[in-house]
Short mmCIF file of C-alpha atoms and ligand atoms in Angstrom, two decimals:
data_model
loop_
_atom_site.label_atom_id
_atom_site.label_comp_id
_atom_site.label_asym_id
_atom_site.label_seq_id
_atom_site.Cartn_x
_atom_site.Cartn_y
_atom_site.Cartn_z
CA UNK A 1 17.53 32.51 48.37
CA UNK A 2 14.77 31.58 50.80
CA UNK A 3 12.74 33.75 53.14
CA UNK A 4 11.32 30.77 55.06
CA UNK A 5 13.44 27.78 54.09
CA UNK A 6 11.65 25.28 56.34
CA UNK A 7 8.31 25.88 54.64
CA UNK A 8 9.59 26.50 51.13
CA UNK A 9 11.49 23.18 51.06
CA UNK A 10 9.14 21.08 53.20
CA UNK A 11 8.55 17.53 51.98
CA UNK A 12 5.13 16.79 50.57
CA UNK A 13 3.95 14.58 53.42
CA UNK A 14 4.71 17.20 56.05
CA UNK A 15 3.12 19.90 53.91
CA UNK A 16 -0.07 17.82 53.55
CA UNK A 17 -0.18 17.31 57.33
CA UNK A 18 0.26 21.01 57.97
CA UNK A 19 -2.39 21.85 55.39
CA UNK A 20 -4.84 19.34 56.89
CA UNK A 21 -4.48 20.82 60.38
CA UNK A 22 -5.00 24.34 59.09
CA UNK A 23 -7.86 23.34 56.79
CA UNK A 24 -9.76 21.73 59.67
CA UNK A 25 -9.45 24.89 61.78
CA UNK A 26 -10.56 27.08 58.90
CA UNK A 27 -13.61 24.97 58.13
CA UNK A 28 -14.63 25.21 61.79
CA UNK A 29 -14.06 28.94 61.73
CA UNK A 30 -16.26 29.60 58.71
CA UNK A 31 -18.94 27.16 59.86
CA UNK A 32 -19.18 28.91 63.21
CA UNK A 33 -18.87 32.51 62.02
CA UNK A 34 -20.23 32.89 58.49
CA UNK A 35 -23.96 32.22 57.95
CA UNK A 36 -23.51 31.62 54.19
CA UNK A 37 -20.98 28.85 54.82
CA UNK A 38 -23.02 27.23 57.60
CA UNK A 39 -26.11 27.16 55.36
CA UNK A 40 -24.22 25.87 52.36
CA UNK A 41 -22.37 23.17 54.31
CA UNK A 42 -25.67 22.10 55.90
CA UNK A 43 -27.21 21.88 52.44
CA UNK A 44 -24.38 19.54 51.42
CA UNK A 45 -24.70 17.59 54.69
CA UNK A 46 -21.15 18.57 55.68
CA UNK A 47 -20.09 19.12 59.27
CA UNK A 48 -16.60 20.43 60.14
CA UNK A 49 -15.68 17.07 61.68
CA UNK A 50 -16.06 15.41 58.26
CA UNK A 51 -12.98 17.28 57.01
CA UNK A 52 -9.90 15.40 58.15
CA UNK A 53 -7.38 15.52 55.29
CA UNK A 54 -6.61 17.65 52.27
CA UNK A 55 -8.26 15.00 50.10
CA UNK A 56 -11.58 15.82 51.79
CA UNK A 57 -11.41 19.29 50.29
CA UNK A 58 -13.07 18.10 47.09
CA UNK A 59 -16.28 17.42 49.03
CA UNK A 60 -16.68 21.04 50.05
CA UNK A 61 -18.87 23.41 48.02
CA UNK A 62 -17.30 26.17 45.92
CA UNK A 63 -17.37 29.90 46.72
CA UNK A 64 -18.05 32.31 43.85
CA UNK A 65 -17.47 36.01 43.28
CA UNK A 66 -21.25 36.40 43.37
CA UNK A 67 -21.20 35.19 47.00
CA UNK A 68 -19.05 38.20 47.91
CA UNK A 69 -21.37 40.50 45.99
CA UNK A 70 -24.51 38.98 47.54
CA UNK A 71 -23.13 39.50 51.04
CA UNK A 72 -21.66 42.97 50.25
CA UNK A 73 -19.79 44.50 51.94
CA UNK A 74 -18.68 42.39 54.96
CA UNK A 75 -21.06 39.40 55.01
CA UNK A 76 -18.36 36.74 54.51
CA UNK A 77 -16.05 38.12 57.21
CA UNK A 78 -15.23 35.44 59.76
CA UNK A 79 -13.67 37.77 62.32
CA UNK A 80 -15.35 40.51 64.40
CA UNK A 81 -14.87 44.06 63.09
CA UNK A 82 -12.69 45.00 66.06
CA UNK A 83 -10.09 42.51 64.79
CA UNK A 84 -10.22 43.79 61.20
CA UNK A 85 -7.42 46.29 60.58
CA UNK A 86 -7.47 46.76 56.78
CA UNK A 87 -10.06 46.80 54.03
CA UNK A 88 -9.35 46.63 50.28
CA UNK A 89 -11.69 46.35 47.33
CA UNK A 90 -11.40 45.39 43.70
CA UNK A 91 -13.39 47.51 41.32
CA UNK A 92 -14.67 44.80 39.00
CA UNK A 93 -16.09 45.68 35.63
CA UNK A 94 -19.67 44.71 36.41
CA UNK A 95 -21.81 45.14 39.48
CA UNK A 96 -20.69 45.98 42.97
CA UNK A 97 -17.07 46.02 43.97
CA UNK A 98 -15.68 43.10 45.91
CA UNK A 99 -14.68 44.02 49.45
CA UNK A 100 -11.99 42.12 51.36
CA UNK A 101 -10.76 42.44 54.94
CA UNK A 102 -7.65 41.53 56.95
CA UNK A 103 -6.81 41.05 60.61
CA UNK A 104 -3.35 41.97 61.88
CA UNK A 105 -2.33 38.34 61.51
CA UNK A 106 -3.68 38.25 57.93
CA UNK A 107 -1.49 41.26 57.08
CA UNK A 108 1.56 39.57 58.61
CA UNK A 109 0.99 36.44 56.56
CA UNK A 110 0.33 38.40 53.37
CA UNK A 111 3.54 40.39 53.76
CA UNK A 112 5.49 37.20 54.41
CA UNK A 113 4.09 35.74 51.16
CA UNK A 114 5.27 38.81 49.26
CA UNK A 115 8.64 38.79 51.07
CA UNK A 116 9.09 35.12 50.05
CA UNK A 117 8.27 36.12 46.48
CA UNK A 118 10.92 38.84 46.52
CA UNK A 119 13.53 36.52 48.04
CA UNK A 120 12.82 33.80 45.48
CA UNK A 121 13.79 36.11 42.61
CA UNK A 122 17.00 37.17 44.35
CA UNK A 123 15.90 40.40 46.03
CA UNK A 124 17.63 41.35 49.29
CA UNK A 125 17.54 44.07 51.91
CA UNK A 126 20.08 45.99 49.81
CA UNK A 127 17.52 46.54 47.06
CA UNK A 128 15.61 49.72 46.36
CA UNK A 129 12.07 48.73 45.44
CA UNK A 130 10.21 51.09 43.11
CA UNK A 131 6.55 50.25 43.74
CA UNK A 132 4.48 51.56 40.82
CA UNK A 133 1.39 49.47 41.47
CA UNK A 134 -1.57 51.68 42.35
CA UNK A 135 -1.86 52.54 46.06
CA UNK A 136 -5.35 52.61 47.48
CA UNK A 137 -8.16 50.10 47.50
CA UNK A 138 -6.27 48.00 44.91
CA UNK A 139 -4.11 45.44 46.71
CA UNK A 140 -1.08 45.88 44.41
CA UNK A 141 0.55 49.00 45.89
CA UNK A 142 0.26 48.28 49.62
CA UNK A 143 0.68 44.51 49.24
CA UNK A 144 4.04 44.87 47.49
CA UNK A 145 4.98 47.70 49.87
CA UNK A 146 4.48 45.64 53.04
CA UNK A 147 6.25 42.58 51.58
CA UNK A 148 9.31 44.56 50.48
CA UNK A 149 9.38 46.23 53.90
CA UNK A 150 9.30 42.82 55.58
CA UNK A 151 12.28 41.78 53.46
CA UNK A 152 14.09 44.87 54.70
CA UNK A 153 14.44 46.52 51.29
CA UNK A 154 14.03 50.29 50.85
CA UNK A 155 10.60 50.91 49.35
CA UNK A 156 9.74 53.91 47.18
CA UNK A 157 5.93 54.20 47.27
CA UNK A 158 5.63 55.93 43.88
CA UNK A 159 2.24 54.43 42.96
CA UNK A 160 1.18 54.56 39.30
CA UNK A 161 0.97 57.59 37.02
CA UNK A 162 3.13 60.66 36.49
CA UNK A 163 5.43 58.73 34.21
CA UNK A 164 8.11 61.39 33.82
CA UNK A 165 8.51 61.59 37.57
CA UNK A 166 8.88 57.81 37.68
CA UNK A 167 11.76 58.03 35.21
CA UNK A 168 13.48 60.75 37.24
CA UNK A 169 13.17 58.63 40.35
CA UNK A 170 14.75 55.64 38.59
CA UNK A 171 17.67 57.86 37.73
CA UNK A 172 18.04 59.86 40.92
CA UNK A 173 17.22 57.24 43.58
CA UNK A 174 18.83 54.30 41.78
CA UNK A 175 15.79 51.98 41.95
CA UNK A 176 16.95 48.36 41.54
CA UNK A 177 13.58 46.56 41.46
CA UNK A 178 10.55 47.72 39.51
CA UNK A 179 7.09 46.48 40.52
CA UNK A 180 4.11 47.32 38.28
CA UNK A 181 1.78 45.79 35.72
CA UNK A 182 3.55 44.48 32.59
CA UNK A 183 1.62 46.97 30.48
CA UNK A 184 2.85 49.87 32.61
CA UNK A 185 6.39 48.50 32.30
CA UNK A 186 6.04 48.79 28.49
CA UNK A 187 4.87 52.38 28.92
CA UNK A 188 7.83 53.15 31.20
CA UNK A 189 10.25 51.72 28.61
CA UNK A 190 8.96 54.28 26.10
CA UNK A 191 9.19 57.09 28.64
CA UNK A 192 12.80 56.21 29.43
CA UNK A 193 13.69 56.36 25.72
CA UNK A 194 11.86 59.65 25.27
CA UNK A 195 13.90 61.14 28.07
CA UNK A 196 17.04 60.07 26.20
CA UNK A 197 18.04 57.69 28.94
CA UNK A 198 19.54 54.32 28.17
CA UNK A 199 18.54 51.33 30.30
CA UNK A 200 22.30 50.88 30.90
CA UNK A 201 22.36 54.18 32.80
CA UNK A 202 19.81 52.86 35.30
CA UNK A 203 20.43 50.49 38.21
CA UNK A 204 17.29 48.41 37.60
CA UNK A 205 18.04 44.68 37.73
CA UNK A 206 14.75 42.93 38.52
CA UNK A 207 11.10 43.47 37.61
CA UNK A 208 8.18 41.87 39.49
CA UNK A 209 5.15 42.12 37.26
CA UNK A 210 1.59 40.87 37.53
CA UNK A 211 -2.09 41.77 38.05
CA UNK A 212 -2.88 40.94 34.41
CA UNK A 213 -2.03 38.17 31.94
CA UNK A 214 1.18 38.64 29.96
CA UNK A 215 2.98 36.30 27.61
CA UNK A 216 6.57 35.04 27.54
CA UNK A 217 7.03 37.18 24.41
CA UNK A 218 6.07 40.25 26.45
CA UNK A 219 8.55 39.14 29.10
CA UNK A 220 11.32 39.12 26.50
CA UNK A 221 10.36 42.62 25.30
CA UNK A 222 10.43 43.99 28.85
CA UNK A 223 13.71 42.27 29.71
CA UNK A 224 15.33 43.75 26.59
CA UNK A 225 13.80 47.19 27.07
CA UNK A 226 14.87 47.60 30.69
CA UNK A 227 17.94 45.36 30.79
CA UNK A 228 16.46 43.36 33.68
CA UNK A 229 15.14 39.91 34.57
CA UNK A 230 11.33 39.99 34.60
CA UNK A 231 9.37 37.79 37.01
CA UNK A 232 5.70 36.98 37.27
CA UNK A 233 3.77 37.55 40.50
CA UNK A 234 0.17 36.41 40.82
CA UNK A 235 -2.62 37.01 43.26
CA UNK A 236 -6.15 38.21 43.70
CA UNK A 237 -7.77 40.42 46.30
CA UNK A 238 -10.20 37.73 47.41
CA UNK A 239 -7.33 35.46 48.48
CA UNK A 240 -5.07 38.28 49.79
CA UNK A 241 -3.59 40.22 46.86
CA UNK A 242 -0.17 39.87 45.17
CA UNK A 243 2.02 37.04 46.50
CA UNK A 244 -0.35 34.07 46.32
CA UNK A 245 2.33 32.74 43.96
CA UNK A 246 5.45 34.02 42.24
CA UNK A 247 8.21 32.89 39.88
CA UNK A 248 11.54 31.98 41.39
CA UNK A 249 14.75 32.88 39.57
CA UNK A 250 14.30 29.78 37.34
CA UNK A 251 11.28 31.52 35.68
CA UNK A 252 9.59 28.16 35.30
CA UNK A 253 6.13 28.35 36.86
CA UNK A 254 4.95 30.24 39.93
CA UNK A 255 5.49 28.78 43.41
CA UNK A 256 2.22 28.82 45.34
CA UNK A 257 2.47 29.71 49.06
CA UNK A 258 0.61 26.49 49.71
CA UNK A 259 0.99 26.50 53.48
CA UNK A 260 -1.55 29.35 53.31
CA UNK A 261 -3.52 28.75 50.10
CA UNK A 262 -4.33 25.29 48.74
CA UNK A 263 -4.69 25.33 44.95
CA UNK A 264 -6.81 22.94 42.88
CA UNK A 265 -7.44 22.82 39.15
CA UNK A 266 -10.97 21.96 38.13
CA UNK A 267 -12.96 21.50 34.97
CA UNK A 268 -14.88 24.80 34.89
CA UNK A 269 -17.98 23.13 33.46
CA UNK A 270 -18.30 20.07 35.69
CA UNK A 271 -16.42 21.26 38.78
CA UNK A 272 -14.43 18.01 38.79
CA UNK A 273 -10.83 18.15 40.11
CA UNK A 274 -8.30 17.61 37.31
CA UNK A 275 -4.97 15.80 37.65
CA UNK A 276 -1.66 17.68 37.86
CA UNK A 277 -0.48 18.94 34.49
CA UNK A 278 -3.97 19.44 33.09
CA UNK A 279 -5.18 22.90 32.34
CA UNK A 280 -8.37 24.19 33.95
CA UNK A 281 -9.79 26.74 36.36
CA UNK A 282 -7.71 27.57 39.39
CA UNK A 283 -9.50 27.27 42.74
CA UNK A 284 -8.00 28.40 46.07
CA UNK A 285 -8.81 27.58 49.67
CA UNK A 286 -7.38 29.92 52.31
CA UNK A 287 -6.22 27.92 55.33
CA UNK A 288 -4.74 30.59 57.61
CA UNK A 289 -6.87 33.65 56.93
CA UNK A 290 -8.94 35.02 59.81
CA UNK A 291 -11.02 37.86 58.34
CA UNK A 292 -11.91 36.36 54.97
CA UNK A 293 -11.05 32.67 54.70
CA UNK A 294 -12.63 31.67 51.39
CA UNK A 295 -13.22 27.99 50.75
CA UNK A 296 -12.67 26.61 47.22
CA UNK A 297 -12.87 30.07 45.65
CA UNK A 298 -13.40 29.97 41.87
CA UNK A 299 -10.78 32.37 40.49
CA UNK A 300 -11.79 31.96 36.80
CA UNK A 301 -8.05 32.02 35.99
CA UNK A 302 -6.74 29.27 33.77
CA UNK A 303 -3.61 27.43 34.81
CA UNK A 304 -2.21 23.98 35.64
CA UNK A 305 -0.22 22.56 38.58
CA UNK A 306 3.19 20.89 38.80
CA UNK A 307 4.31 19.23 42.04
CA UNK A 308 7.86 18.33 40.93
CA UNK A 309 10.66 19.84 43.01
CA UNK A 310 11.95 22.93 41.24
CA UNK A 311 15.59 23.33 40.28
CA UNK A 312 15.72 26.21 42.77
CA UNK A 313 15.21 23.66 45.57
CA UNK A 314 11.67 24.68 46.49
CA UNK A 315 9.19 21.86 46.92
CA UNK A 316 6.07 24.02 46.84
CA UNK A 317 3.61 23.32 44.04
CA UNK A 318 4.04 25.49 40.95
CA UNK A 319 1.20 26.88 38.86
CA UNK A 320 1.74 27.66 35.18
CA UNK A 321 1.58 31.26 34.04
CA UNK A 322 -2.15 32.10 33.95
CA UNK A 323 -2.97 32.47 30.25
CA UNK A 324 -6.26 34.29 30.83
CA UNK A 325 -9.59 34.03 32.56
CA UNK A 326 -12.54 31.88 31.60
CA UNK A 327 -14.56 35.08 31.38
CA UNK A 328 -11.95 36.81 29.15
CA UNK A 329 -12.02 34.00 26.64
CA UNK A 330 -13.59 35.24 23.44
CA UNK A 331 -15.76 32.90 21.45
CA UNK A 332 -15.51 34.12 17.88
CA UNK A 333 -17.50 32.15 15.32
CA UNK A 334 -17.46 29.20 17.70
CA UNK A 335 -13.69 29.29 18.16
CA UNK A 336 -12.17 29.97 21.60
CA UNK A 337 -9.63 32.77 21.53
CA UNK A 338 -7.55 34.16 24.39
CA UNK A 339 -6.14 37.66 23.99
CA UNK A 340 -2.78 36.20 25.10
CA UNK A 341 -2.69 34.03 21.95
CA UNK A 342 -3.00 37.16 19.85
CA UNK A 343 -0.21 38.79 21.87
CA UNK A 344 2.12 35.81 21.30
CA UNK A 345 1.59 35.95 17.55
CA UNK A 346 2.09 39.70 17.30
CA UNK A 347 5.24 39.81 19.37
CA UNK A 348 6.90 37.18 17.19
CA UNK A 349 6.65 39.50 14.19
CA UNK A 350 9.32 42.08 13.39
CA UNK A 351 8.25 45.64 12.88
CA UNK A 352 5.29 45.69 15.28
CA UNK A 353 5.33 47.06 18.80
CA UNK A 354 3.73 45.37 21.85
CA UNK A 355 0.82 47.81 21.82
CA UNK A 356 -2.39 46.36 20.42
CA UNK A 357 -6.14 46.38 20.80
CA UNK A 358 -8.70 43.75 19.87
CA UNK A 359 -12.26 44.61 18.82
CA UNK A 360 -14.92 41.94 18.48
CA UNK A 361 -18.26 42.69 16.89
CA UNK A 362 -21.23 41.03 15.23
CA UNK A 363 -22.04 42.14 11.71
CA UNK A 364 -25.00 40.54 9.90
CA UNK A 365 -25.09 37.82 12.52
CA UNK A 366 -21.47 36.95 11.95
CA UNK A 367 -18.75 37.53 14.56
CA UNK A 368 -15.84 39.67 13.45
CA UNK A 369 -12.50 40.17 15.12
CA UNK A 370 -10.15 43.04 14.32
CA UNK A 371 -6.74 43.74 15.72
CA UNK A 372 -5.08 47.12 15.68
CA UNK A 373 -1.37 47.01 16.30
CA UNK A 374 1.21 49.77 16.33
CA UNK A 375 4.09 49.78 13.89
CA UNK A 376 7.62 50.28 15.06
CA UNK A 377 9.03 53.64 13.88
CA UNK A 378 11.12 51.88 11.20
CA UNK A 379 8.14 50.06 9.66
CA UNK A 380 6.15 53.30 9.87
CA UNK A 381 8.66 54.98 7.60
CA UNK A 382 8.39 52.19 5.00
CA UNK A 383 6.29 52.42 1.83
CA UNK A 384 2.53 51.80 1.85
CA UNK A 385 3.15 48.62 -0.10
CA UNK A 386 5.54 47.26 2.51
CA UNK A 387 3.07 48.08 5.28
CA UNK A 388 0.27 46.31 3.42
CA UNK A 389 2.47 43.27 2.97
CA UNK A 390 3.18 43.22 6.68
CA UNK A 391 -0.57 43.39 7.42
CA UNK A 392 -1.12 40.43 5.16
CA UNK A 393 1.60 38.50 6.88
CA UNK A 394 0.15 39.20 10.36
CA UNK A 395 -3.32 38.13 9.16
CA UNK A 396 -1.83 34.88 7.91
CA UNK A 397 0.02 34.25 11.18
CA UNK A 398 -3.14 34.90 13.22
CA UNK A 399 -5.19 32.64 10.95
CA UNK A 400 -2.78 29.76 11.31
CA UNK A 401 -2.65 30.05 15.12
CA UNK A 402 -6.26 30.92 15.91
CA UNK A 403 -8.01 29.19 12.99
CA UNK A 404 -10.16 32.21 12.29
CA UNK A 405 -9.77 35.12 9.91
CA UNK A 406 -8.86 38.31 11.76
CA UNK A 407 -8.85 41.84 10.36
CA UNK A 408 -5.49 43.52 10.94
CA UNK A 409 -4.77 47.22 10.86
CA UNK A 410 -1.29 48.59 11.41
CA UNK A 411 -1.48 51.98 13.07
CA UNK A 412 1.14 54.65 13.74
CA UNK A 413 3.35 54.66 16.84
CA UNK A 414 1.61 55.90 20.03
CA UNK A 415 -1.93 55.76 18.66
CA UNK A 416 -3.15 53.08 21.07
CA UNK A 417 -3.79 54.35 24.58
CA UNK A 418 -1.26 53.37 27.22
CA UNK A 419 -2.14 51.90 30.59
CA UNK A 420 -0.86 52.83 34.03
CA UNK A 421 -2.55 49.85 35.67
CA UNK A 422 -4.32 46.87 34.16
CA UNK A 423 -4.52 47.22 30.37
CA UNK A 424 -7.86 47.00 28.61
CA UNK A 425 -6.96 45.13 25.45
CA UNK A 426 -10.36 43.98 24.26
CA UNK A 427 -13.59 45.74 23.28
CA UNK A 428 -16.41 43.30 22.71
CA UNK A 429 -19.23 45.22 21.06
CA UNK A 430 -21.44 42.12 21.11
CA UNK A 431 -21.90 42.65 24.85
CA UNK A 432 -23.32 46.14 24.47
O1 DLL B 1 -4.40 42.05 40.60
C1 DLL B 1 -3.48 41.45 42.76
C2 DLL B 1 -2.11 41.67 42.22
C3 DLL B 1 -1.51 42.91 42.34
C4 DLL B 1 -1.40 40.62 41.64
C5 DLL B 1 -0.22 43.10 41.87
C6 DLL B 1 -0.11 40.80 41.19
C7 DLL B 1 0.47 42.05 41.30
P1 DLL B 1 -7.22 41.82 41.63
O2 DLL B 1 -7.31 43.24 41.22
O3 DLL B 1 -8.23 41.28 42.56
O4 DLL B 1 -5.84 41.55 42.33
O5 DLL B 1 -7.19 40.97 40.29
C8 DLL B 1 -6.98 39.59 40.34
O6 DLL B 1 -5.89 39.62 38.17
O7 DLL B 1 -7.78 36.77 39.20
C9 DLL B 1 -6.10 37.37 37.52
O8 DLL B 1 -7.16 37.30 36.58
C10 DLL B 1 -5.32 38.65 37.30
N1 DLL B 1 -3.90 38.44 37.63
C11 DLL B 1 -3.25 38.78 38.75
N2 DLL B 1 -1.93 38.47 38.64
C12 DLL B 1 -1.76 37.87 37.43
C13 DLL B 1 -0.66 37.33 36.73
C14 DLL B 1 -4.58 41.73 41.78
N3 DLL B 1 0.57 37.33 37.23
C15 DLL B 1 -6.96 39.02 38.93
N4 DLL B 1 -0.90 36.80 35.50
C16 DLL B 1 -6.64 37.55 38.93
C17 DLL B 1 -2.13 36.80 34.97
C18 DLL B 1 -3.02 37.85 36.79
N5 DLL B 1 -3.20 37.31 35.57
#
């Protein structure tokens, strides 16, 4: 099901033409309205008239998160304040928060991107959308809200938290679509069980999850736990929020709304553009935004691109599920480790639950990595010997996948703290 069939099935040549037109206008806009861009383009000897096609994009300088911080709060806005109608911010773990703004037109486009995402996973105006992303400065709650409204669905703006109330609402209001982070979905699965409700008693049929990396193994757990189909939605505040890309019902990559955001994959060290299929850092250029049109924004997310037409009929470029961020990658004794690799290993092992925490430390100048993972209630009731054997087996599985020795500790059910938003799965004591 399409929300905007003409765009979603446009042939590549027409899409490139449309993108080129919009890119040219955007480059003019930032050159004329944002001092940082004018200075940077001048430094590179680039004038707006040099940008004629999408292939010229590679000659433009990158924009970094630090640029937003250095011009905090509104220094990169390319529209006057009287045209700005919404402000969001992402908290960020270090330094100042990143502030983003939207004109009325920006909000319309954003909600269309989210509405397209909903339609591509089979949502309709008959659905009841249970929006458990946080409402507020975070873009998740309101972004999903406006998109579902545009689709014509009935939105329940529950926001995150108060888990028991969420379960009652599932039951009483008959929510059919759940939107939240994958880690909160896992938490809700437990809460449903604790309230002696079976997923079969609920009307949920679809989940739209994102805002943090999650593996295919986690997808399977959530689909089983809630009796739904689980889809991946991606986005970041700097580009708009959720809806930059989303799975379609084929669950094979995320369709990028490329008439608004042009994706590139680059080598994070050299900045060179990589060919389709190769994995690298995702970079986005906004080509229709008015308030904050970022040019070649370095997301730090790792993904790859596929321009083949999807079996769903969409021609828009697909990005692979982001497996993590360059800045979340742990380097442990010289070996690169993504938390998502640990998650994949753990969730392929019987007797452990999808709740885990990774601690990295440096002891006597040597990096150490320890994983705590919760046992399922049945393993918990086994003998100490059986539990120790399981620990040994998990250590072995992690060693053969990651190529480093990892300490493993099985802990009792519900000992690892649950998350209502983005989960914090790693503590790196080396950074203290
Ligand atoms: O997390 C926007 C969002 C809200 C997306 C709700 C999806 C659903 P930020 O708080 O600015 O915005 O965080 C953006 O989160 O650069 C990725 O590292 C990560 N991220 C977002 N979606 C996914 C996903 C929102 N589906 C940062 N898979 C991004 C993996 C994701 N990582």
